[in-house]
Short mmCIF file of C-alpha atoms and ligand atoms in Angstrom, two decimals:
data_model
loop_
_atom_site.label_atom_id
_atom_site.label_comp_id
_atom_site.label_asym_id
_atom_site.label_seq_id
_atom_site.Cartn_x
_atom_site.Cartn_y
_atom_site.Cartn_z
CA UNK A 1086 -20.18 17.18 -40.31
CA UNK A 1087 -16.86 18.68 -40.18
CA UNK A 1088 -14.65 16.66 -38.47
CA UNK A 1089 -11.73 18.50 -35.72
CA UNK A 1090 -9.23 16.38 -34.28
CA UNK A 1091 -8.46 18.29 -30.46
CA UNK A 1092 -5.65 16.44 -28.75
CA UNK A 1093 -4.68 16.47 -25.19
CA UNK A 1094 -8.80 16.43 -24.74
CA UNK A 1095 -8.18 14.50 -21.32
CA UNK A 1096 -6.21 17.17 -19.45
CA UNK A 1097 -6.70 20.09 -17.56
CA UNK A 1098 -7.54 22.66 -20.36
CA UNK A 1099 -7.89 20.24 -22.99
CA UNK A 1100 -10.90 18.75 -21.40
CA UNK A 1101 -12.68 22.14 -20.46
CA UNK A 1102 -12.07 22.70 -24.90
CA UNK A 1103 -13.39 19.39 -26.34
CA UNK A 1104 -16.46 19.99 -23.89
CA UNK A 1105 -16.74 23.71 -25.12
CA UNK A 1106 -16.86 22.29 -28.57
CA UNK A 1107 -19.06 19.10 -28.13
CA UNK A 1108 -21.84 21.05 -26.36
CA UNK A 1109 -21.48 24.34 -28.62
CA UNK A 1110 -20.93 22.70 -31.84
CA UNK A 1111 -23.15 19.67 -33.04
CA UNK A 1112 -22.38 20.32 -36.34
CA UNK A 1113 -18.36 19.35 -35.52
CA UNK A 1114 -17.53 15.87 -34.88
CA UNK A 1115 -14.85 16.11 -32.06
CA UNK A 1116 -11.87 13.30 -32.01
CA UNK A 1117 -10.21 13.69 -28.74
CA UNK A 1118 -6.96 12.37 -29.33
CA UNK A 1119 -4.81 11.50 -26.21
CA UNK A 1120 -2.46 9.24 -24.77
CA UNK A 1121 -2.74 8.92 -21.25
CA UNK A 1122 -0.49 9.98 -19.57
CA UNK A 1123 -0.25 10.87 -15.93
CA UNK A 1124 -1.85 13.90 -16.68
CA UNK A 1125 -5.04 12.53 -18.76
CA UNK A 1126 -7.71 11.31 -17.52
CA UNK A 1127 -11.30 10.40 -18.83
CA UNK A 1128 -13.08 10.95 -15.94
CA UNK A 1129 -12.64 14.53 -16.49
CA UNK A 1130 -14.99 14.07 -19.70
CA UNK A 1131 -17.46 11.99 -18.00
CA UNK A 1132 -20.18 14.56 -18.68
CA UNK A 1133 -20.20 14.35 -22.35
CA UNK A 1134 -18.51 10.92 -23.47
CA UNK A 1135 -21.64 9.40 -25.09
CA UNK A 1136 -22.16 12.62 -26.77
CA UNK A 1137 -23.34 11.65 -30.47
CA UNK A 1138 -20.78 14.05 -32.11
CA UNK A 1139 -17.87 12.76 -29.62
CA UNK A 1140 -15.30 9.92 -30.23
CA UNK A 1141 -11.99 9.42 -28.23
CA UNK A 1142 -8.80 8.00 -29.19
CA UNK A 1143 -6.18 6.86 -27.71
CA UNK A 1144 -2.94 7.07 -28.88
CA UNK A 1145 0.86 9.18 -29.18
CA UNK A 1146 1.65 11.82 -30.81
CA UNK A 1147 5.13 10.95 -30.64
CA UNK A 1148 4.31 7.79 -32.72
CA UNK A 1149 4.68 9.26 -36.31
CA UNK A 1150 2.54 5.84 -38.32
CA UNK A 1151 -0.44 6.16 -36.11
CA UNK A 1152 -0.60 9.90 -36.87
CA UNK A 1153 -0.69 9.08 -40.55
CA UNK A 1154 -2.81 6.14 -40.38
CA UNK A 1155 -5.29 8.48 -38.41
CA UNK A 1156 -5.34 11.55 -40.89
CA UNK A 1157 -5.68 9.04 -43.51
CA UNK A 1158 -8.59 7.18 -41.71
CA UNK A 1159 -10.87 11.17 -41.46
CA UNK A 1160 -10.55 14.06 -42.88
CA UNK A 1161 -10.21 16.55 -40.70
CA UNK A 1162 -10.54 20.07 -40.92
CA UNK A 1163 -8.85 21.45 -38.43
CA UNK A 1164 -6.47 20.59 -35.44
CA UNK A 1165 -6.35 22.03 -32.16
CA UNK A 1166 -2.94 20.65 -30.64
CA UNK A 1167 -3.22 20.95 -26.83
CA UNK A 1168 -1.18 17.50 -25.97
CA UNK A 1169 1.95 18.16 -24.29
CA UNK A 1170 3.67 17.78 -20.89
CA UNK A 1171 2.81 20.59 -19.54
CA UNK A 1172 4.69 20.77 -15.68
CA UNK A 1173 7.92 22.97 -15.56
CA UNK A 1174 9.71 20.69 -12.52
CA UNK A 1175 8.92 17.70 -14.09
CA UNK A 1176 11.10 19.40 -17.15
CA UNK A 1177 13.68 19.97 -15.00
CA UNK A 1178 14.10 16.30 -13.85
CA UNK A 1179 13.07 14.99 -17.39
CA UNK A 1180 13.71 17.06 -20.32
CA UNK A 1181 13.50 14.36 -22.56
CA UNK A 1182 9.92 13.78 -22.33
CA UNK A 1183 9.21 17.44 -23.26
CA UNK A 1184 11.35 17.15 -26.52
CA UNK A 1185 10.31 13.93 -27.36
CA UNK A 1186 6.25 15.35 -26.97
CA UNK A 1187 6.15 18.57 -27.39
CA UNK A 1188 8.53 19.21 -29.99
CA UNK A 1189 8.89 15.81 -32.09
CA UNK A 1190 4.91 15.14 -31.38
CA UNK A 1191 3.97 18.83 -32.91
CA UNK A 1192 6.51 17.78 -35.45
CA UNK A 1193 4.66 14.84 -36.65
CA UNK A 1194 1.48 16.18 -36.05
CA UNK A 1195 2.45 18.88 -38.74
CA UNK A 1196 3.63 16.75 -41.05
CA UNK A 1197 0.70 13.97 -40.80
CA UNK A 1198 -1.33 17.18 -41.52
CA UNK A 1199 0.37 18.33 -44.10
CA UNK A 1200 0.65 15.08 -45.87
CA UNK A 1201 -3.26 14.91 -45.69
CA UNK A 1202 -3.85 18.18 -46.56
CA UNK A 1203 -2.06 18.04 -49.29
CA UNK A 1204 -4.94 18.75 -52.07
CA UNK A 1205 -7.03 21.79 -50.04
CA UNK A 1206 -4.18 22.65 -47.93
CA UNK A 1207 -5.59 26.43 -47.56
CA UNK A 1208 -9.23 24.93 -47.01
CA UNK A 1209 -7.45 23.71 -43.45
CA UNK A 1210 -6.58 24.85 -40.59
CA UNK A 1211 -3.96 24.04 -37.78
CA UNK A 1212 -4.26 25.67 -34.19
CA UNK A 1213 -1.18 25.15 -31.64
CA UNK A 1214 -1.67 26.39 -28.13
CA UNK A 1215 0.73 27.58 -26.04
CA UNK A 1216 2.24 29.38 -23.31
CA UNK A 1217 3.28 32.62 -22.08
CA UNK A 1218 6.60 31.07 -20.60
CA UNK A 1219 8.40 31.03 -24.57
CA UNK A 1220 8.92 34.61 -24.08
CA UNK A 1221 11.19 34.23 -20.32
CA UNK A 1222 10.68 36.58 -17.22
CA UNK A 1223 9.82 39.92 -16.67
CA UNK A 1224 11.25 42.21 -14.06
CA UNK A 1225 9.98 45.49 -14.65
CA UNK A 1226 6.64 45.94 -13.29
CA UNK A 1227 5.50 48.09 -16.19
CA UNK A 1228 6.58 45.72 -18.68
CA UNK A 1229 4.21 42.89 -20.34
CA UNK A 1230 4.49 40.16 -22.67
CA UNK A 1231 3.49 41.23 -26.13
CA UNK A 1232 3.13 39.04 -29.83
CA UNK A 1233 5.98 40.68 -30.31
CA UNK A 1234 7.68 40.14 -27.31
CA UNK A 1235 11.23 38.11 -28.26
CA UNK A 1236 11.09 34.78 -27.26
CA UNK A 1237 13.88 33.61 -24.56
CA UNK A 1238 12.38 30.38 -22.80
CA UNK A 1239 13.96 29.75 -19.87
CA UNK A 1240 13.06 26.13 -18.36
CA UNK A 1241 13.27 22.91 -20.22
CA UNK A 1242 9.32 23.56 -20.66
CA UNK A 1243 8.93 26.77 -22.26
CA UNK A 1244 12.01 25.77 -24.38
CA UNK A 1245 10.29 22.56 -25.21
CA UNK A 1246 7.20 24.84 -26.27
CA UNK A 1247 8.72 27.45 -28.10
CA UNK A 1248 10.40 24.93 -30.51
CA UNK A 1249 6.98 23.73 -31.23
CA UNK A 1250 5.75 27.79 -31.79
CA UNK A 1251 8.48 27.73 -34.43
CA UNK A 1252 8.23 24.49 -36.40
CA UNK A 1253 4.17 26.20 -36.56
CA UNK A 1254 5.25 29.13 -37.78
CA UNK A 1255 7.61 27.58 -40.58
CA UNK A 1256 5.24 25.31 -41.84
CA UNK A 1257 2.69 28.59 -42.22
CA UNK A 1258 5.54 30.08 -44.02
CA UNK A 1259 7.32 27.36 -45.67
CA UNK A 1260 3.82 25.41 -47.30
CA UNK A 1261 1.80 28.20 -46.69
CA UNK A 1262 -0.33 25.81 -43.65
CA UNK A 1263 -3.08 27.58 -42.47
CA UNK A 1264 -2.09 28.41 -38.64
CA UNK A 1265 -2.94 30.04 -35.27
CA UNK A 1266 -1.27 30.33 -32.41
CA UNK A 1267 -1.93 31.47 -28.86
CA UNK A 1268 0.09 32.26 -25.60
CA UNK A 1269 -1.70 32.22 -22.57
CA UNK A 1270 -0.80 32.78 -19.38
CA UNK A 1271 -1.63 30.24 -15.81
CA UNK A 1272 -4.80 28.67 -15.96
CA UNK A 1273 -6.88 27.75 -13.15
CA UNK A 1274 -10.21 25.62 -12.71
CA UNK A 1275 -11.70 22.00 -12.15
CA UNK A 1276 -9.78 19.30 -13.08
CA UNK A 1277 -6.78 20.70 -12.74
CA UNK A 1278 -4.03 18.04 -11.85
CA UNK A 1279 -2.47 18.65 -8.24
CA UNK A 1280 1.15 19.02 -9.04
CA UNK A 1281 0.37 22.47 -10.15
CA UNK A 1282 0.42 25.29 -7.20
CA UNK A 1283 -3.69 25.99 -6.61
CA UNK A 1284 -4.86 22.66 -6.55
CA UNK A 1285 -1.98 21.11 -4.95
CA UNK A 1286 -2.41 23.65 -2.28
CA UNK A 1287 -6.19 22.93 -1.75
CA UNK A 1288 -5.28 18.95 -1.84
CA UNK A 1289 -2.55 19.75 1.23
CA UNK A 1290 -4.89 22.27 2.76
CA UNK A 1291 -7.43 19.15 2.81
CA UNK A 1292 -5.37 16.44 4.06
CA UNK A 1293 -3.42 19.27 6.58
CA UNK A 1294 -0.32 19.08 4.86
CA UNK A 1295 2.13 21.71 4.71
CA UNK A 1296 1.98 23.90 1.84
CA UNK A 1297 5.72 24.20 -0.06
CA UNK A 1298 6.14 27.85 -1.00
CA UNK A 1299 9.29 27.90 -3.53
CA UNK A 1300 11.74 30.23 -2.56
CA UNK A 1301 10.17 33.32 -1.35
CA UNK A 1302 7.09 33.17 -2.85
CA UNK A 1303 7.92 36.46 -4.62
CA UNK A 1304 7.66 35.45 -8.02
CA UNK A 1305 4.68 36.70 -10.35
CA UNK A 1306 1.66 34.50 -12.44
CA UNK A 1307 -1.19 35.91 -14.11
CA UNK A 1308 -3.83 33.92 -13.88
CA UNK A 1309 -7.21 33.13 -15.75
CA UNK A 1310 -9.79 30.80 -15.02
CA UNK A 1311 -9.80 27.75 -17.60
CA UNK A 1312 -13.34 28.08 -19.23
CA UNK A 1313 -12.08 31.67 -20.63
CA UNK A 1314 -9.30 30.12 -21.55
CA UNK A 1315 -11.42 27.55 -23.36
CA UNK A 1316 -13.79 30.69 -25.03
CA UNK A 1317 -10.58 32.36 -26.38
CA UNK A 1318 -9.70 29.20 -27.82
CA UNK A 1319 -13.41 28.84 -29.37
CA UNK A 1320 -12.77 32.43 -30.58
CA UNK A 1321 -9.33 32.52 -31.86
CA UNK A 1322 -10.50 29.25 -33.81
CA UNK A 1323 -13.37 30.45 -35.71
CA UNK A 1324 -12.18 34.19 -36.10
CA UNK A 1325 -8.28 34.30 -35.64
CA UNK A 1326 -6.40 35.88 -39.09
CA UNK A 1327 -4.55 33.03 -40.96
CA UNK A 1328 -0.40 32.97 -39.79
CA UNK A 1329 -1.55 35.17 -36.61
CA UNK A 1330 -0.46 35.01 -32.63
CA UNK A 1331 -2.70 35.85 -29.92
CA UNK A 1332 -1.68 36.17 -26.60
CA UNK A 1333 -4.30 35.16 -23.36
CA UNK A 1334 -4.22 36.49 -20.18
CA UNK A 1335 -6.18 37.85 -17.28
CA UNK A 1336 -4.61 40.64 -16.16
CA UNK A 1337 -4.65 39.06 -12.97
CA UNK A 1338 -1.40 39.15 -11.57
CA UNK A 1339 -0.59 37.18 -8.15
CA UNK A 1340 2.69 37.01 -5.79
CA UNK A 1341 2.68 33.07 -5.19
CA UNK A 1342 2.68 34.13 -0.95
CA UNK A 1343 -0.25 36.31 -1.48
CA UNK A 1344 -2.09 33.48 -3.72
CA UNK A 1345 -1.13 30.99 -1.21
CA UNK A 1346 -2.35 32.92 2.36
CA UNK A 1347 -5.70 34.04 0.08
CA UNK A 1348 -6.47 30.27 -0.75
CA UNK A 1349 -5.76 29.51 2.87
CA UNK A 1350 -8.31 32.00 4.04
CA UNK A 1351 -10.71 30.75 1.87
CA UNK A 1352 -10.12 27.29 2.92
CA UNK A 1353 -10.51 28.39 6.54
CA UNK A 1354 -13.72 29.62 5.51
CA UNK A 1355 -15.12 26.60 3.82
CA UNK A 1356 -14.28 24.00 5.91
CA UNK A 1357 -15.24 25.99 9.47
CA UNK A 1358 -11.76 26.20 10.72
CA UNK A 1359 -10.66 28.66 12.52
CA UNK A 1360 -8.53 31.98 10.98
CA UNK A 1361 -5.30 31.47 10.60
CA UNK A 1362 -5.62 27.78 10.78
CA UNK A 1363 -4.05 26.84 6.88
CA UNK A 1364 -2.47 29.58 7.04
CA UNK A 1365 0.70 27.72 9.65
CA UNK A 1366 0.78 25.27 7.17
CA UNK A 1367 2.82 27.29 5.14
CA UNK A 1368 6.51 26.11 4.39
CA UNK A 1369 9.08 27.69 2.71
CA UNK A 1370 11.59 25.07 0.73
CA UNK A 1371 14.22 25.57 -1.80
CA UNK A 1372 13.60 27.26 -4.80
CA UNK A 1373 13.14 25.93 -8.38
CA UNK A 1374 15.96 25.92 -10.70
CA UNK A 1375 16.04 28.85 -13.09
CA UNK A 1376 12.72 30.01 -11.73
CA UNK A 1377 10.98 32.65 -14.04
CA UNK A 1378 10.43 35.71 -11.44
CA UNK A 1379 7.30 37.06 -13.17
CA UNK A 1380 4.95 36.53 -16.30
CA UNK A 1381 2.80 38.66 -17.35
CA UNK A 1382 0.48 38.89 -20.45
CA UNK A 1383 -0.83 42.04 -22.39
CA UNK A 1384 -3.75 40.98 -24.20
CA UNK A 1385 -5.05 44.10 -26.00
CA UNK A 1386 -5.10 41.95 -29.58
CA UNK A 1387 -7.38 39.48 -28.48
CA UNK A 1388 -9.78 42.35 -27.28
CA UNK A 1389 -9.33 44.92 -30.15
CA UNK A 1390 -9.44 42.22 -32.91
CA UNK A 1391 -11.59 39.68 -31.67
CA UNK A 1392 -13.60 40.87 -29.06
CA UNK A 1393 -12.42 38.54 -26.35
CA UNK A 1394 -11.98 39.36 -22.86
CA UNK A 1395 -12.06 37.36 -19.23
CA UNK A 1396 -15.80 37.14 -17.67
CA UNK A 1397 -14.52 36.35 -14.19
CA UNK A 1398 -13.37 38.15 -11.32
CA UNK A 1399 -10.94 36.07 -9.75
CA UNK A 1400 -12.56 36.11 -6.45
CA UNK A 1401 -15.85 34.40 -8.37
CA UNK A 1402 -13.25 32.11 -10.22
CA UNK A 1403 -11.10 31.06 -7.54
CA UNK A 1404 -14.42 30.39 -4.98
CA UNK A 1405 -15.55 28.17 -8.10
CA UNK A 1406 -12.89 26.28 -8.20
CA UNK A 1407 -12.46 25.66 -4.38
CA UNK A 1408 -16.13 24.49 -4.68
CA UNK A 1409 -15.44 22.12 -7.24
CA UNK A 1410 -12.69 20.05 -5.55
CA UNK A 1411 -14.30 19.83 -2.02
CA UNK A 1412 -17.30 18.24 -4.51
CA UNK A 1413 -15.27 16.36 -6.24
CA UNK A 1414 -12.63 15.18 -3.17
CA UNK A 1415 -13.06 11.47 -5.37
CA UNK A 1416 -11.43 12.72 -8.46
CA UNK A 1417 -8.99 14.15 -6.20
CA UNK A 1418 -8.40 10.81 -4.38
CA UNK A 1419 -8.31 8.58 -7.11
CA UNK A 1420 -5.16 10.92 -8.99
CA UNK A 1421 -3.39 10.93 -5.18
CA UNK A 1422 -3.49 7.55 -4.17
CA UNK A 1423 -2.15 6.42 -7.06
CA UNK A 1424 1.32 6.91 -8.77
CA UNK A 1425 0.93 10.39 -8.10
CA UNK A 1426 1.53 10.05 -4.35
CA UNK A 1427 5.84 8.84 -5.50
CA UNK A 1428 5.97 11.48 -7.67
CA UNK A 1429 5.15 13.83 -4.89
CA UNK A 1430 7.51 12.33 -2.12
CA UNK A 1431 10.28 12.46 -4.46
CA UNK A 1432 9.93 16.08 -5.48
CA UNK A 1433 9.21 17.45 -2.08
CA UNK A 1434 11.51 15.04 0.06
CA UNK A 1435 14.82 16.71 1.07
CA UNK A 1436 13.57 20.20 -0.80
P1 LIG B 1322 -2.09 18.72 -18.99
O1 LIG B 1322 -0.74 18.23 -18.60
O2 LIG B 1322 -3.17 18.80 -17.96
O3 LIG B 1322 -2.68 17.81 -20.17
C1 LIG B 1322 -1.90 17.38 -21.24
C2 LIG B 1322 -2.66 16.25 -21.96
O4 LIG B 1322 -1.86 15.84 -23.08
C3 LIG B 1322 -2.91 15.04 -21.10
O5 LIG B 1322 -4.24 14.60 -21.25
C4 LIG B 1322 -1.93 14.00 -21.64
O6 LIG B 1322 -2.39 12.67 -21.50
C5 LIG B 1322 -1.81 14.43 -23.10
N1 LIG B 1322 -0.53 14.00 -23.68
C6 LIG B 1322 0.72 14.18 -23.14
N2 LIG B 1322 1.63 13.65 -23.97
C7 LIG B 1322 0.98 13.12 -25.03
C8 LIG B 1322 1.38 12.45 -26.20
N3 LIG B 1322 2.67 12.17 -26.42
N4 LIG B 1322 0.44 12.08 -27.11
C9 LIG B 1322 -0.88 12.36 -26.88
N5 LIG B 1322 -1.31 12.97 -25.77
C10 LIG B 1322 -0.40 13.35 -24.86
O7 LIG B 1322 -1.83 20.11 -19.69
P2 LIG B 1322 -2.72 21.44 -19.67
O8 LIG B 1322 -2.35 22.23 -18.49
O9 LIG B 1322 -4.12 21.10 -19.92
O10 LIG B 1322 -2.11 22.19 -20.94
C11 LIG B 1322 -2.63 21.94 -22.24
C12 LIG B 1322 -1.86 22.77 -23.25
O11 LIG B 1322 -1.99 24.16 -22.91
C13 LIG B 1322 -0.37 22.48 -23.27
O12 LIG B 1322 0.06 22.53 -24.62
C14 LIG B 1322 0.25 23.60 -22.47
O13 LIG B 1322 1.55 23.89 -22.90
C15 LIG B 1322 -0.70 24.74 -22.76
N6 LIG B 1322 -0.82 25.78 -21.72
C16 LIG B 1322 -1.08 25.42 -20.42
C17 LIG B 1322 -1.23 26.41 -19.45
C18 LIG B 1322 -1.56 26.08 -18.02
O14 LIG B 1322 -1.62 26.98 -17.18
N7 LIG B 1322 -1.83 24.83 -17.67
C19 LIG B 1322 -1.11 27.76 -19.81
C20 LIG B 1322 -0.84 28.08 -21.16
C21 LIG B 1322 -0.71 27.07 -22.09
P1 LIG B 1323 3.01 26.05 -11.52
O1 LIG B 1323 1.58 25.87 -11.13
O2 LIG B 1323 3.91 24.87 -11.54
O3 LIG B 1323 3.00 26.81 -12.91
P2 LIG B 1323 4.25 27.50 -13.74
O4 LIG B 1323 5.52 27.07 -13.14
O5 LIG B 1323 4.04 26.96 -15.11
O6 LIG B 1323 4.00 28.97 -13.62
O7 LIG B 1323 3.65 27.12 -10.52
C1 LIG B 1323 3.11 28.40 -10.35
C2 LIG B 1323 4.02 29.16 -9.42
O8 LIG B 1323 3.97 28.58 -8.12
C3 LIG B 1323 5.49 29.12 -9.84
O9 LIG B 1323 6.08 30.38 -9.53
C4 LIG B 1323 6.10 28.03 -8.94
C5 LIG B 1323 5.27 28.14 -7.67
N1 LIG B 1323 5.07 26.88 -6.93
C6 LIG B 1323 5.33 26.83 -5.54
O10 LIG B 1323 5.73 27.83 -4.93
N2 LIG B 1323 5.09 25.65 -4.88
C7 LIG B 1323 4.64 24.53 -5.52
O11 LIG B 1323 4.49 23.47 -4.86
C8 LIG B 1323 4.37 24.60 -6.92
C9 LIG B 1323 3.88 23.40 -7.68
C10 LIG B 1323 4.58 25.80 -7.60
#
């Protein structure tokens, strides 16, 4: 059984991956690593934790012995590094955390590889996913992001992540490490945590709270649902070329207003209120600091060389979604009553 160490598993995207690959794959062992964090939680992995060829751990990438002792402990043969923090405000009021995980924890994630790898290093291979965000803002409408695209990261975030692209890319070309990469753009889908725009504007839809629209709500995301996010991943994985990028995207671009007043509608819908109702809970506040205008990803690669592309309208993919957290109004629930609920008062008190 070859052995694949995913970490992050207990996030948003993470957990949609390790159950792609514990359903798909009983041949692979999958060792969720994860620490925890606000942003992990188990319950989203309910579904398949006493799966045969599953095993969590806990534990921090930032913690350099316990990544050794680990890789010394299996053999894995590959990584797919999805453990990070992963919010841009929270970057904004603590940078710190992003260098210390995303670029010190890739750091000695590399190395524990590399140090176990060390007699079959080619016979391995590391996977880092990213963002879209490394390569900055777009303002011309015609204009998308490319592999090729210069990187110019913008927040504390995307700076955060393209340091991590870049340590990848120099252990692929400095000890010759087996590597992929991938850039995607916003993801969408269950379990996503609510301090991100569409589920924290279905939570305040819910509980009739009014909906914070930064700045004008002019600025641009493409969006694709998580579970193609999850197949490219599967893809990239098992076909990607050794040392290669791929960007991910939907082609699915969104003004935040327009996203906003179409989730509202929907909301209306769903819970028998009438039109217009969500809708007047819209509130413009101040705008984020340094906030990227647009993003946008071209993802003609993926499709030429690998034969991936999005299976869902967004329509289909956004009423999925919707479904899943008035079903699941517990998970919701449990995340706001709990620390979550300071966080949010602090970061939308005063803005
Ligand atoms: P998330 O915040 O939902 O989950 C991150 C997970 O990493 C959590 O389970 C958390 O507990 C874990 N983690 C954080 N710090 C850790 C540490 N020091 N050691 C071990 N585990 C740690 O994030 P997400 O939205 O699922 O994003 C996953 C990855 O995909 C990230 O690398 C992110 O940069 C990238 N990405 C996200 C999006 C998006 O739209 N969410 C888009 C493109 C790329
Ligand atoms: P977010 O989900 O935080 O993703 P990212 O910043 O990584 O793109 O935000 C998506 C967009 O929505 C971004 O332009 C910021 C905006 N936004 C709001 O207008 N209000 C909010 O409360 C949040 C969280 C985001």
């Amino acid at each position: 059984m070859k052995k694949i160490l995913i970490t992050g598993g207990a996030g948003f995207i993470g957990s949609h991956v390790v159950r792609r690959f514990v359903t798909t794959y009983p041949e692979y062992h999958i060792f969720n690593l994860d620490a925890l964090t606000y942003a992990g939680n188990l319950e989203n992995l309910r579904d398949i934790e006493n799966s045969a060829n599953y095993t969590f751990v806990k534990g921090d990438i930032v913690d350099a012995v316990f990544l050794d002792e680990l890789f010394s402990e299996h053999d894995f043969y590959g990584v797919i590094h999805l453990a990070a923090e992963s919010h841009v405000d929270r970057s904004i009021t603590d940078p710190m955390a992003f260098v210390m995980t995303n670029v010190i924890g890739t750091a000695n994630l590399l190395n524990a590889a590399k140090k176990s790898w060390k007699d079959n290093l080619a016979e391995h291979l590391f996977y880092h996913v990213s963002t879209d965000e490394v390569y900055g803002e777009l303002h011309d409408p015609n204009e998308f992001f490319l592999e090729t695209t210069k990187y110019d990261p913008r927040s504390p975030y995307s700076a955060s992540k393209a340091s991590s692209d870049h340590l990848v890319r120099a252990y692929h070309n400095t000890y010759k490490m087996p590597v992929v990469i991938s850039n995607c753009s916003n993801n969408y889908g269950p379990n996503h945590f609510p301090e991100k725009l569409i589920p924290l504007m279905i939570n305040n839809i819910l509980n009739n709270k009014p909906l914070p629209v930064y700045g004008k709500g002019e600025n641009i995301r493409d969006w694709l649902f998580v579970e193609d996010h999850a197949r490219a991943i599967d893809v990239i994985f098992h076909k990607g070329k050794n040392g290669e990028t791929y960007n991910i995207g939907g082609h699915n671009e969104w003004k935040n207003i327009d996203l906003v007043k179409l989730l509202c509608q929907i909301m209306d819908e769903k819970l028998n209120r009438p039109e217009g109702t969500s809708a007047r809970l819209i509130h413009y506040v101040t705008d984020r600091a340094g906030h990227d205008l647009r993003y946008a990803i071209d993802a003609t690669k993926l499709k030429t060389e690998l034969g991936w592309v999005p299976s869902l309208q967004f329509a289909e993919g956004l009423e999925k979604t919707v479904n899943w957290y008035l079903a699941n109004q517990e998970w919701l629930d449990n995340i706001t009553s709990g620390a979550y609920s300071h966080y949010y008062e602090e970061m939308y008190d005063g803005r």
